[in-house]
Amino acid sequence: MPTDTDSHFYEPRDGHGLPHDPFNAIVAPRPIGWVSTRGEDGVVNLAPYSFFNAFAYSPPIIGFASTSRKDSVTNAEATGAFCWNLVTEDLAEAMNSTSAMVPPDVDEIVLAGLTSTPGRVVDVPYVAESPVAFECRTSQVIRLTAADGAPAQSWLTLGEVVGVHIARDLLVDGVYDTAAARPLLRGGGPTAYFGIRPEQRLDMRRPG
């Protein structure tokens, strides 16, 4: 049984006392929210978010959190739509390039040398090079709060998935092959990312 001397304890409000905040490294690896949006002026934005996940089956709802009201949040709220693009290992450098701080009038899809494809359901393009894309209608934009009710510098954008694009070679007998897509996942620290390999798979069924 571990004792207090075997663990590093800290209260986040007082600081972690480590070279780098371990929070992101512990809650990891995480899927990357590579979000494309279109501004009211028509300019397309593409940006990666490490706080991203799925939250509901029916209707299917995904969401990403931004540590400030960045263009993705503003656009998704103003136009009511966004797309999520799966980041694969071969798209790592392109994804990283879209994290650069650039003026709002810069189209990051073009900046990253990627191909913009019009959505079929929403008026937002997705990344053609990504083997999976979700077209989403914005359902909620929520400013998060601390336990005491104080507003946090973080906005959660949720969207209902209304269109799904999947590369056919990732469907094996009709079942999506997660490892074959080679998704890139965000780890901890300033530089860590992880991949998924078939040999890492573990199958379990819920108890009856």
mmCIF file with all atom_site columns, C-alpha atoms in Angstrom:
data_model
loop_
_atom_site.group_PDB
_atom_site.id
_atom_site.type_symbol
_atom_site.label_atom_id
_atom_site.label_alt_id
_atom_site.label_comp_id
_atom_site.label_asym_id
_atom_site.label_entity_id
_atom_site.label_seq_id
_atom_site.pdbx_PDB_ins_code
_atom_site.Cartn_x
_atom_site.Cartn_y
_atom_site.Cartn_z
_atom_site.occupancy
_atom_site.B_iso_or_equiv
_atom_site.pdbx_formal_charge
_atom_site.auth_seq_id
_atom_site.auth_comp_id
_atom_site.auth_asym_id
_atom_site.auth_atom_id
_atom_site.pdbx_PDB_model_num
ATOM 1   C CA . MET A 1 1   ? 0.000   0.000   0.000   1.00 0.00 ? 1   MET A CA 1
ATOM 2   C CA . PRO A 1 2   ? 1.566   3.346   -1.026  1.00 0.00 ? 2   PRO A CA 1
ATOM 3   C CA . THR A 1 3   ? 2.164   5.886   1.695   1.00 0.00 ? 3   THR A CA 1
ATOM 4   C CA . ASP A 1 4   ? 2.217   9.680   1.575   1.00 0.00 ? 4   ASP A CA 1
ATOM 5   C CA . THR A 1 5   ? 5.991   9.567   1.173   1.00 0.00 ? 5   THR A CA 1
ATOM 6   C CA . ASP A 1 6   ? 5.597   7.464   -1.997  1.00 0.00 ? 6   ASP A CA 1
ATOM 7   C CA . SER A 1 7   ? 3.568   10.081  -3.869  1.00 0.00 ? 7   SER A CA 1
ATOM 8   C CA . HIS A 1 8   ? 3.928   13.681  -4.899  1.00 0.00 ? 8   HIS A CA 1
ATOM 9   C CA . PHE A 1 9   ? 0.904   15.619  -3.641  1.00 0.00 ? 9   PHE A CA 1
ATOM 10  C CA . TYR A 1 10  ? -0.055  19.164  -4.487  1.00 0.00 ? 10  TYR A CA 1
ATOM 11  C CA . GLU A 1 11  ? -3.094  21.419  -4.570  1.00 0.00 ? 11  GLU A CA 1
ATOM 12  C CA . PRO A 1 12  ? -3.289  22.956  -8.069  1.00 0.00 ? 12  PRO A CA 1
ATOM 13  C CA . ARG A 1 13  ? -4.180  26.387  -6.715  1.00 0.00 ? 13  ARG A CA 1
ATOM 14  C CA . ASP A 1 14  ? -0.783  26.469  -4.964  1.00 0.00 ? 14  ASP A CA 1
ATOM 15  C CA . GLY A 1 15  ? 1.225   25.231  -7.956  1.00 0.00 ? 15  GLY A CA 1
ATOM 16  C CA . HIS A 1 16  ? 2.579   21.789  -8.777  1.00 0.00 ? 16  HIS A CA 1
ATOM 17  C CA . GLY A 1 17  ? 6.228   22.369  -7.869  1.00 0.00 ? 17  GLY A CA 1
ATOM 18  C CA . LEU A 1 18  ? 7.469   20.394  -10.880 1.00 0.00 ? 18  LEU A CA 1
ATOM 19  C CA . PRO A 1 19  ? 9.381   21.392  -14.040 1.00 0.00 ? 19  PRO A CA 1
ATOM 20  C CA . HIS A 1 20  ? 6.181   20.970  -16.095 1.00 0.00 ? 20  HIS A CA 1
ATOM 21  C CA . ASP A 1 21  ? 2.507   20.744  -15.170 1.00 0.00 ? 21  ASP A CA 1
ATOM 22  C CA . PRO A 1 22  ? 1.716   16.981  -15.012 1.00 0.00 ? 22  PRO A CA 1
ATOM 23  C CA . PHE A 1 23  ? -2.039  17.366  -15.518 1.00 0.00 ? 23  PHE A CA 1
ATOM 24  C CA . ASN A 1 24  ? -1.985  16.954  -19.291 1.00 0.00 ? 24  ASN A CA 1
ATOM 25  C CA . ALA A 1 25  ? 0.457   14.052  -19.063 1.00 0.00 ? 25  ALA A CA 1
ATOM 26  C CA . ILE A 1 26  ? -1.772  12.163  -16.625 1.00 0.00 ? 26  ILE A CA 1
ATOM 27  C CA . VAL A 1 27  ? -4.976  12.618  -18.617 1.00 0.00 ? 27  VAL A CA 1
ATOM 28  C CA . ALA A 1 28  ? -3.358  11.146  -21.717 1.00 0.00 ? 28  ALA A CA 1
ATOM 29  C CA . PRO A 1 29  ? -3.036  10.220  -24.437 1.00 0.00 ? 29  PRO A CA 1
ATOM 30  C CA . ARG A 1 30  ? -5.972  12.200  -25.792 1.00 0.00 ? 30  ARG A CA 1
ATOM 31  C CA . PRO A 1 31  ? -7.494  12.373  -29.272 1.00 0.00 ? 31  PRO A CA 1
ATOM 32  C CA . ILE A 1 32  ? -6.758  15.658  -31.003 1.00 0.00 ? 32  ILE A CA 1
ATOM 33  C CA . GLY A 1 33  ? -9.552  18.018  -31.915 1.00 0.00 ? 33  GLY A CA 1
ATOM 34  C CA . TRP A 1 34  ? -8.399  19.230  -35.325 1.00 0.00 ? 34  TRP A CA 1
ATOM 35  C CA . VAL A 1 35  ? -11.225 21.656  -35.875 1.00 0.00 ? 35  VAL A CA 1
ATOM 36  C CA . SER A 1 36  ? -12.061 23.497  -39.079 1.00 0.00 ? 36  SER A CA 1
ATOM 37  C CA . THR A 1 37  ? -14.475 26.433  -39.020 1.00 0.00 ? 37  THR A CA 1
ATOM 38  C CA . ARG A 1 38  ? -15.561 29.248  -41.282 1.00 0.00 ? 38  ARG A CA 1
ATOM 39  C CA . GLY A 1 39  ? -15.782 32.816  -40.033 1.00 0.00 ? 39  GLY A CA 1
ATOM 40  C CA . GLU A 1 40  ? -18.689 35.123  -40.807 1.00 0.00 ? 40  GLU A CA 1
ATOM 41  C CA . ASP A 1 41  ? -16.324 36.803  -43.282 1.00 0.00 ? 41  ASP A CA 1
ATOM 42  C CA . GLY A 1 42  ? -15.907 33.484  -45.095 1.00 0.00 ? 42  GLY A CA 1
ATOM 43  C CA . VAL A 1 43  ? -12.297 32.868  -44.023 1.00 0.00 ? 43  VAL A CA 1
ATOM 44  C CA . VAL A 1 44  ? -11.555 29.266  -43.060 1.00 0.00 ? 44  VAL A CA 1
ATOM 45  C CA . ASN A 1 45  ? -9.722  28.412  -39.841 1.00 0.00 ? 45  ASN A CA 1
ATOM 46  C CA . LEU A 1 46  ? -8.077  25.110  -38.890 1.00 0.00 ? 46  LEU A CA 1
ATOM 47  C CA . ALA A 1 47  ? -6.629  24.546  -35.424 1.00 0.00 ? 47  ALA A CA 1
ATOM 48  C CA . PRO A 1 48  ? -5.741  21.603  -33.155 1.00 0.00 ? 48  PRO A CA 1
ATOM 49  C CA . TYR A 1 49  ? -7.120  21.245  -29.622 1.00 0.00 ? 49  TYR A CA 1
ATOM 50  C CA . SER A 1 50  ? -5.734  18.730  -27.133 1.00 0.00 ? 50  SER A CA 1
ATOM 51  C CA . PHE A 1 51  ? -8.853  18.922  -24.961 1.00 0.00 ? 51  PHE A CA 1
ATOM 52  C CA . PHE A 1 52  ? -11.236 16.995  -27.193 1.00 0.00 ? 52  PHE A CA 1
ATOM 53  C CA . ASN A 1 53  ? -13.498 13.964  -26.964 1.00 0.00 ? 53  ASN A CA 1
ATOM 54  C CA . ALA A 1 54  ? -16.877 12.351  -27.663 1.00 0.00 ? 54  ALA A CA 1
ATOM 55  C CA . PHE A 1 55  ? -19.652 12.872  -25.131 1.00 0.00 ? 55  PHE A CA 1
ATOM 56  C CA . ALA A 1 56  ? -22.847 11.210  -26.359 1.00 0.00 ? 56  ALA A CA 1
ATOM 57  C CA . TYR A 1 57  ? -24.033 8.431   -28.659 1.00 0.00 ? 57  TYR A CA 1
ATOM 58  C CA . SER A 1 58  ? -27.523 9.592   -29.558 1.00 0.00 ? 58  SER A CA 1
ATOM 59  C CA . PRO A 1 59  ? -27.352 12.118  -30.946 1.00 0.00 ? 59  PRO A CA 1
ATOM 60  C CA . PRO A 1 60  ? -23.591 11.794  -31.451 1.00 0.00 ? 60  PRO A CA 1
ATOM 61  C CA . ILE A 1 61  ? -21.959 14.784  -29.755 1.00 0.00 ? 61  ILE A CA 1
ATOM 62  C CA . ILE A 1 62  ? -18.286 15.769  -29.707 1.00 0.00 ? 62  ILE A CA 1
ATOM 63  C CA . GLY A 1 63  ? -16.603 18.748  -28.134 1.00 0.00 ? 63  GLY A CA 1
ATOM 64  C CA . PHE A 1 64  ? -13.391 20.675  -27.761 1.00 0.00 ? 64  PHE A CA 1
ATOM 65  C CA . ALA A 1 65  ? -12.224 23.116  -25.116 1.00 0.00 ? 65  ALA A CA 1
ATOM 66  C CA . SER A 1 66  ? -10.201 26.249  -25.808 1.00 0.00 ? 66  SER A CA 1
ATOM 67  C CA . THR A 1 67  ? -8.158  28.098  -23.201 1.00 0.00 ? 67  THR A CA 1
ATOM 68  C CA . SER A 1 68  ? -9.377  31.389  -24.659 1.00 0.00 ? 68  SER A CA 1
ATOM 69  C CA . ARG A 1 69  ? -12.058 32.515  -27.081 1.00 0.00 ? 69  ARG A CA 1
ATOM 70  C CA . LYS A 1 70  ? -10.027 31.659  -30.142 1.00 0.00 ? 70  LYS A CA 1
ATOM 71  C CA . ASP A 1 71  ? -11.242 31.837  -33.739 1.00 0.00 ? 71  ASP A CA 1
ATOM 72  C CA . SER A 1 72  ? -12.555 28.265  -33.653 1.00 0.00 ? 72  SER A CA 1
ATOM 73  C CA . VAL A 1 73  ? -14.912 29.045  -30.773 1.00 0.00 ? 73  VAL A CA 1
ATOM 74  C CA . THR A 1 74  ? -16.004 32.379  -32.201 1.00 0.00 ? 74  THR A CA 1
ATOM 75  C CA . ASN A 1 75  ? -16.653 30.898  -35.641 1.00 0.00 ? 75  ASN A CA 1
ATOM 76  C CA . ALA A 1 76  ? -18.458 27.786  -34.403 1.00 0.00 ? 76  ALA A CA 1
ATOM 77  C CA . GLU A 1 77  ? -20.755 29.925  -32.278 1.00 0.00 ? 77  GLU A CA 1
ATOM 78  C CA . ALA A 1 78  ? -21.370 32.583  -34.919 1.00 0.00 ? 78  ALA A CA 1
ATOM 79  C CA . THR A 1 79  ? -22.034 30.250  -37.855 1.00 0.00 ? 79  THR A CA 1
ATOM 80  C CA . GLY A 1 80  ? -23.412 27.267  -35.950 1.00 0.00 ? 80  GLY A CA 1
ATOM 81  C CA . ALA A 1 81  ? -21.084 24.707  -37.500 1.00 0.00 ? 81  ALA A CA 1
ATOM 82  C CA . PHE A 1 82  ? -17.624 23.141  -37.450 1.00 0.00 ? 82  PHE A CA 1
ATOM 83  C CA . CYS A 1 83  ? -15.829 20.028  -38.692 1.00 0.00 ? 83  CYS A CA 1
ATOM 84  C CA . TRP A 1 84  ? -13.525 17.653  -36.872 1.00 0.00 ? 84  TRP A CA 1
ATOM 85  C CA . ASN A 1 85  ? -10.674 16.067  -38.825 1.00 0.00 ? 85  ASN A CA 1
ATOM 86  C CA . LEU A 1 86  ? -8.827  12.956  -37.644 1.00 0.00 ? 86  LEU A CA 1
ATOM 87  C CA . VAL A 1 87  ? -5.103  13.606  -37.165 1.00 0.00 ? 87  VAL A CA 1
ATOM 88  C CA . THR A 1 88  ? -3.060  10.620  -38.308 1.00 0.00 ? 88  THR A CA 1
ATOM 89  C CA . GLU A 1 89  ? 0.663   10.059  -37.877 1.00 0.00 ? 89  GLU A CA 1
ATOM 90  C CA . ASP A 1 90  ? 1.413   11.110  -41.443 1.00 0.00 ? 90  ASP A CA 1
ATOM 91  C CA . LEU A 1 91  ? -0.447  14.378  -40.844 1.00 0.00 ? 91  LEU A CA 1
ATOM 92  C CA . ALA A 1 92  ? 1.517   15.218  -37.693 1.00 0.00 ? 92  ALA A CA 1
ATOM 93  C CA . GLU A 1 93  ? 3.648   17.997  -39.200 1.00 0.00 ? 93  GLU A CA 1
ATOM 94  C CA . ALA A 1 94  ? 0.677   19.541  -40.988 1.00 0.00 ? 94  ALA A CA 1
ATOM 95  C CA . MET A 1 95  ? -1.331  19.492  -37.772 1.00 0.00 ? 95  MET A CA 1
ATOM 96  C CA . ASN A 1 96  ? 1.520   21.078  -35.858 1.00 0.00 ? 96  ASN A CA 1
ATOM 97  C CA . SER A 1 97  ? 1.840   23.849  -38.445 1.00 0.00 ? 97  SER A CA 1
ATOM 98  C CA . THR A 1 98  ? -1.804  24.804  -37.894 1.00 0.00 ? 98  THR A CA 1
ATOM 99  C CA . SER A 1 99  ? -1.074  25.511  -34.229 1.00 0.00 ? 99  SER A CA 1
ATOM 100 C CA . ALA A 1 100 ? 0.965   28.587  -35.182 1.00 0.00 ? 100 ALA A CA 1
ATOM 101 C CA . MET A 1 101 ? -0.353  31.978  -34.117 1.00 0.00 ? 101 MET A CA 1
ATOM 102 C CA . VAL A 1 102 ? -1.361  33.660  -37.367 1.00 0.00 ? 102 VAL A CA 1
ATOM 103 C CA . PRO A 1 103 ? -3.748  36.526  -38.229 1.00 0.00 ? 103 PRO A CA 1
ATOM 104 C CA . PRO A 1 104 ? -7.482  35.674  -38.480 1.00 0.00 ? 104 PRO A CA 1
ATOM 105 C CA . ASP A 1 105 ? -7.456  36.245  -42.246 1.00 0.00 ? 105 ASP A CA 1
ATOM 106 C CA . VAL A 1 106 ? -5.038  33.339  -42.823 1.00 0.00 ? 106 VAL A CA 1
ATOM 107 C CA . ASP A 1 107 ? -6.558  30.055  -44.022 1.00 0.00 ? 107 ASP A CA 1
ATOM 108 C CA . GLU A 1 108 ? -4.582  27.385  -42.118 1.00 0.00 ? 108 GLU A CA 1
ATOM 109 C CA . ILE A 1 109 ? -5.694  24.625  -44.491 1.00 0.00 ? 109 ILE A CA 1
ATOM 110 C CA . VAL A 1 110 ? -3.857  26.451  -47.258 1.00 0.00 ? 110 VAL A CA 1
ATOM 111 C CA . LEU A 1 111 ? -0.994  27.378  -44.918 1.00 0.00 ? 111 LEU A CA 1
ATOM 112 C CA . ALA A 1 112 ? -0.425  23.696  -44.085 1.00 0.00 ? 112 ALA A CA 1
ATOM 113 C CA . GLY A 1 113 ? -0.484  22.680  -47.746 1.00 0.00 ? 113 GLY A CA 1
ATOM 114 C CA . LEU A 1 114 ? -3.679  20.669  -47.290 1.00 0.00 ? 114 LEU A CA 1
ATOM 115 C CA . THR A 1 115 ? -6.760  20.305  -49.452 1.00 0.00 ? 115 THR A CA 1
ATOM 116 C CA . SER A 1 116 ? -10.048 21.928  -48.483 1.00 0.00 ? 116 SER A CA 1
ATOM 117 C CA . THR A 1 117 ? -13.186 19.925  -49.296 1.00 0.00 ? 117 THR A CA 1
ATOM 118 C CA . PRO A 1 118 ? -16.694 21.442  -48.930 1.00 0.00 ? 118 PRO A CA 1
ATOM 119 C CA . GLY A 1 119 ? -18.909 19.855  -46.321 1.00 0.00 ? 119 GLY A CA 1
ATOM 120 C CA . ARG A 1 120 ? -21.980 18.010  -47.608 1.00 0.00 ? 120 ARG A CA 1
ATOM 121 C CA . VAL A 1 121 ? -24.254 19.000  -44.716 1.00 0.00 ? 121 VAL A CA 1
ATOM 122 C CA . VAL A 1 122 ? -22.670 22.106  -43.180 1.00 0.00 ? 122 VAL A CA 1
ATOM 123 C CA . ASP A 1 123 ? -21.044 25.099  -44.862 1.00 0.00 ? 123 ASP A CA 1
ATOM 124 C CA . VAL A 1 124 ? -17.599 24.323  -43.443 1.00 0.00 ? 124 VAL A CA 1
ATOM 125 C CA . PRO A 1 125 ? -14.792 22.540  -45.319 1.00 0.00 ? 125 PRO A CA 1
ATOM 126 C CA . TYR A 1 126 ? -12.940 19.541  -43.957 1.00 0.00 ? 126 TYR A CA 1
ATOM 127 C CA . VAL A 1 127 ? -9.397  18.314  -44.647 1.00 0.00 ? 127 VAL A CA 1
ATOM 128 C CA . ALA A 1 128 ? -9.371  15.970  -47.647 1.00 0.00 ? 128 ALA A CA 1
ATOM 129 C CA . GLU A 1 129 ? -6.140  14.286  -46.502 1.00 0.00 ? 129 GLU A CA 1
ATOM 130 C CA . SER A 1 130 ? -7.751  13.204  -43.232 1.00 0.00 ? 130 SER A CA 1
ATOM 131 C CA . PRO A 1 131 ? -9.292  9.704   -43.547 1.00 0.00 ? 131 PRO A CA 1
ATOM 132 C CA . VAL A 1 132 ? -12.132 10.568  -41.168 1.00 0.00 ? 132 VAL A CA 1
ATOM 133 C CA . ALA A 1 133 ? -14.080 13.786  -40.741 1.00 0.00 ? 133 ALA A CA 1
ATOM 134 C CA . PHE A 1 134 ? -17.187 14.759  -38.788 1.00 0.00 ? 134 PHE A CA 1
ATOM 135 C CA . GLU A 1 135 ? -19.453 17.569  -39.939 1.00 0.00 ? 135 GLU A CA 1
ATOM 136 C CA . CYS A 1 136 ? -21.044 19.154  -36.880 1.00 0.00 ? 136 CYS A CA 1
ATOM 137 C CA . ARG A 1 137 ? -23.759 21.614  -35.974 1.00 0.00 ? 137 ARG A CA 1
ATOM 138 C CA . THR A 1 138 ? -22.839 23.627  -32.900 1.00 0.00 ? 138 THR A CA 1
ATOM 139 C CA . SER A 1 139 ? -25.132 22.731  -30.025 1.00 0.00 ? 139 SER A CA 1
ATOM 140 C CA . GLN A 1 140 ? -23.596 24.569  -27.062 1.00 0.00 ? 140 GLN A CA 1
ATOM 141 C CA . VAL A 1 141 ? -20.748 26.937  -26.231 1.00 0.00 ? 141 VAL A CA 1
ATOM 142 C CA . ILE A 1 142 ? -20.153 26.932  -22.494 1.00 0.00 ? 142 ILE A CA 1
ATOM 143 C CA . ARG A 1 143 ? -17.708 28.996  -20.488 1.00 0.00 ? 143 ARG A CA 1
ATOM 144 C CA . LEU A 1 144 ? -16.418 26.658  -17.790 1.00 0.00 ? 144 LEU A CA 1
ATOM 145 C CA . THR A 1 145 ? -16.386 27.632  -14.136 1.00 0.00 ? 145 THR A CA 1
ATOM 146 C CA . ALA A 1 146 ? -14.386 26.662  -11.080 1.00 0.00 ? 146 ALA A CA 1
ATOM 147 C CA . ALA A 1 147 ? -16.009 24.850  -8.144  1.00 0.00 ? 147 ALA A CA 1
ATOM 148 C CA . ASP A 1 148 ? -16.684 28.206  -6.490  1.00 0.00 ? 148 ASP A CA 1
ATOM 149 C CA . GLY A 1 149 ? -18.477 29.493  -9.580  1.00 0.00 ? 149 GLY A CA 1
ATOM 150 C CA . ALA A 1 150 ? -15.653 31.744  -10.747 1.00 0.00 ? 150 ALA A CA 1
ATOM 151 C CA . PRO A 1 151 ? -15.390 31.846  -14.564 1.00 0.00 ? 151 PRO A CA 1
ATOM 152 C CA . ALA A 1 152 ? -12.455 29.921  -16.000 1.00 0.00 ? 152 ALA A CA 1
ATOM 153 C CA . GLN A 1 153 ? -10.445 30.953  -19.045 1.00 0.00 ? 153 GLN A CA 1
ATOM 154 C CA . SER A 1 154 ? -11.798 27.970  -20.960 1.00 0.00 ? 154 SER A CA 1
ATOM 155 C CA . TRP A 1 155 ? -14.697 27.563  -23.376 1.00 0.00 ? 155 TRP A CA 1
ATOM 156 C CA . LEU A 1 156 ? -16.230 24.179  -24.202 1.00 0.00 ? 156 LEU A CA 1
ATOM 157 C CA . THR A 1 157 ? -17.759 23.954  -27.676 1.00 0.00 ? 157 THR A CA 1
ATOM 158 C CA . LEU A 1 158 ? -20.106 21.037  -28.267 1.00 0.00 ? 158 LEU A CA 1
ATOM 159 C CA . GLY A 1 159 ? -21.525 19.946  -31.588 1.00 0.00 ? 159 GLY A CA 1
ATOM 160 C CA . GLU A 1 160 ? -23.903 17.314  -32.925 1.00 0.00 ? 160 GLU A CA 1
ATOM 161 C CA . VAL A 1 161 ? -22.295 15.154  -35.602 1.00 0.00 ? 161 VAL A CA 1
ATOM 162 C CA . VAL A 1 162 ? -24.558 15.421  -38.660 1.00 0.00 ? 162 VAL A CA 1
ATOM 163 C CA . GLY A 1 163 ? -22.231 13.976  -41.307 1.00 0.00 ? 163 GLY A CA 1
ATOM 164 C CA . VAL A 1 164 ? -19.474 11.367  -41.167 1.00 0.00 ? 164 VAL A CA 1
ATOM 165 C CA . HIS A 1 165 ? -16.758 10.738  -43.782 1.00 0.00 ? 165 HIS A CA 1
ATOM 166 C CA . ILE A 1 166 ? -14.715 7.507   -43.464 1.00 0.00 ? 166 ILE A CA 1
ATOM 167 C CA . ALA A 1 167 ? -12.085 6.233   -45.896 1.00 0.00 ? 167 ALA A CA 1
ATOM 168 C CA . ARG A 1 168 ? -13.376 2.880   -47.170 1.00 0.00 ? 168 ARG A CA 1
ATOM 169 C CA . ASP A 1 169 ? -10.073 1.105   -46.560 1.00 0.00 ? 169 ASP A CA 1
ATOM 170 C CA . LEU A 1 170 ? -10.565 1.656   -42.826 1.00 0.00 ? 170 LEU A CA 1
ATOM 171 C CA . LEU A 1 171 ? -13.770 -0.397  -42.847 1.00 0.00 ? 171 LEU A CA 1
ATOM 172 C CA . VAL A 1 172 ? -12.948 -4.106  -42.465 1.00 0.00 ? 172 VAL A CA 1
ATOM 173 C CA . ASP A 1 173 ? -16.086 -6.215  -42.927 1.00 0.00 ? 173 ASP A CA 1
ATOM 174 C CA . GLY A 1 174 ? -18.008 -3.094  -42.044 1.00 0.00 ? 174 GLY A CA 1
ATOM 175 C CA . VAL A 1 175 ? -16.094 -2.495  -38.791 1.00 0.00 ? 175 VAL A CA 1
ATOM 176 C CA . TYR A 1 176 ? -13.922 0.602   -38.400 1.00 0.00 ? 176 TYR A CA 1
ATOM 177 C CA . ASP A 1 177 ? -10.280 -0.364  -37.835 1.00 0.00 ? 177 ASP A CA 1
ATOM 178 C CA . THR A 1 178 ? -8.962  2.114   -35.277 1.00 0.00 ? 178 THR A CA 1
ATOM 179 C CA . ALA A 1 179 ? -5.316  1.041   -35.425 1.00 0.00 ? 179 ALA A CA 1
ATOM 180 C CA . ALA A 1 180 ? -5.221  1.009   -39.236 1.00 0.00 ? 180 ALA A CA 1
ATOM 181 C CA . ALA A 1 181 ? -5.983  4.726   -39.266 1.00 0.00 ? 181 ALA A CA 1
ATOM 182 C CA . ARG A 1 182 ? -2.828  5.334   -37.187 1.00 0.00 ? 182 ARG A CA 1
ATOM 183 C CA . PRO A 1 183 ? -4.381  8.160   -35.159 1.00 0.00 ? 183 PRO A CA 1
ATOM 184 C CA . LEU A 1 184 ? -2.017  10.586  -33.478 1.00 0.00 ? 184 LEU A CA 1
ATOM 185 C CA . LEU A 1 185 ? -2.770  11.210  -29.810 1.00 0.00 ? 185 LEU A CA 1
ATOM 186 C CA . ARG A 1 186 ? -1.615  14.058  -27.590 1.00 0.00 ? 186 ARG A CA 1
ATOM 187 C CA . GLY A 1 187 ? 0.488   13.155  -24.577 1.00 0.00 ? 187 GLY A CA 1
ATOM 188 C CA . GLY A 1 188 ? 1.904   15.273  -21.789 1.00 0.00 ? 188 GLY A CA 1
ATOM 189 C CA . GLY A 1 189 ? 4.615   17.864  -21.638 1.00 0.00 ? 189 GLY A CA 1
ATOM 190 C CA . PRO A 1 190 ? 5.349   20.333  -24.405 1.00 0.00 ? 190 PRO A CA 1
ATOM 191 C CA . THR A 1 191 ? 6.194   17.797  -27.132 1.00 0.00 ? 191 THR A CA 1
ATOM 192 C CA . ALA A 1 192 ? 4.810   14.297  -26.455 1.00 0.00 ? 192 ALA A CA 1
ATOM 193 C CA . TYR A 1 193 ? 2.509   12.478  -28.882 1.00 0.00 ? 193 TYR A CA 1
ATOM 194 C CA . PHE A 1 194 ? 1.590   8.798   -29.125 1.00 0.00 ? 194 PHE A CA 1
ATOM 195 C CA . GLY A 1 195 ? 0.341   6.318   -31.703 1.00 0.00 ? 195 GLY A CA 1
ATOM 196 C CA . ILE A 1 196 ? -1.777  3.166   -31.651 1.00 0.00 ? 196 ILE A CA 1
ATOM 197 C CA . ARG A 1 197 ? -0.593  -0.240  -32.888 1.00 0.00 ? 197 ARG A CA 1
ATOM 198 C CA . PRO A 1 198 ? -2.602  -3.467  -33.458 1.00 0.00 ? 198 PRO A CA 1
ATOM 199 C CA . GLU A 1 199 ? -0.400  -5.359  -30.979 1.00 0.00 ? 199 GLU A CA 1
ATOM 200 C CA . GLN A 1 200 ? -1.482  -2.971  -28.234 1.00 0.00 ? 200 GLN A CA 1
ATOM 201 C CA . ARG A 1 201 ? -5.104  -4.047  -28.577 1.00 0.00 ? 201 ARG A CA 1
ATOM 202 C CA . LEU A 1 202 ? -6.861  -5.656  -25.600 1.00 0.00 ? 202 LEU A CA 1
ATOM 203 C CA . ASP A 1 203 ? -10.354 -7.113  -26.014 1.00 0.00 ? 203 ASP A CA 1
ATOM 204 C CA . MET A 1 204 ? -12.823 -7.377  -23.134 1.00 0.00 ? 204 MET A CA 1
ATOM 205 C CA . ARG A 1 205 ? -16.574 -7.780  -22.908 1.00 0.00 ? 205 ARG A CA 1
ATOM 206 C CA . ARG A 1 206 ? -18.737 -6.260  -20.196 1.00 0.00 ? 206 ARG A CA 1
ATOM 207 C CA . PRO A 1 207 ? -19.927 -8.683  -17.546 1.00 0.00 ? 207 PRO A CA 1
ATOM 208 C CA . GLY A 1 208 ? -23.355 -10.134 -18.291 1.00 0.00 ? 208 GLY A CA 1
#
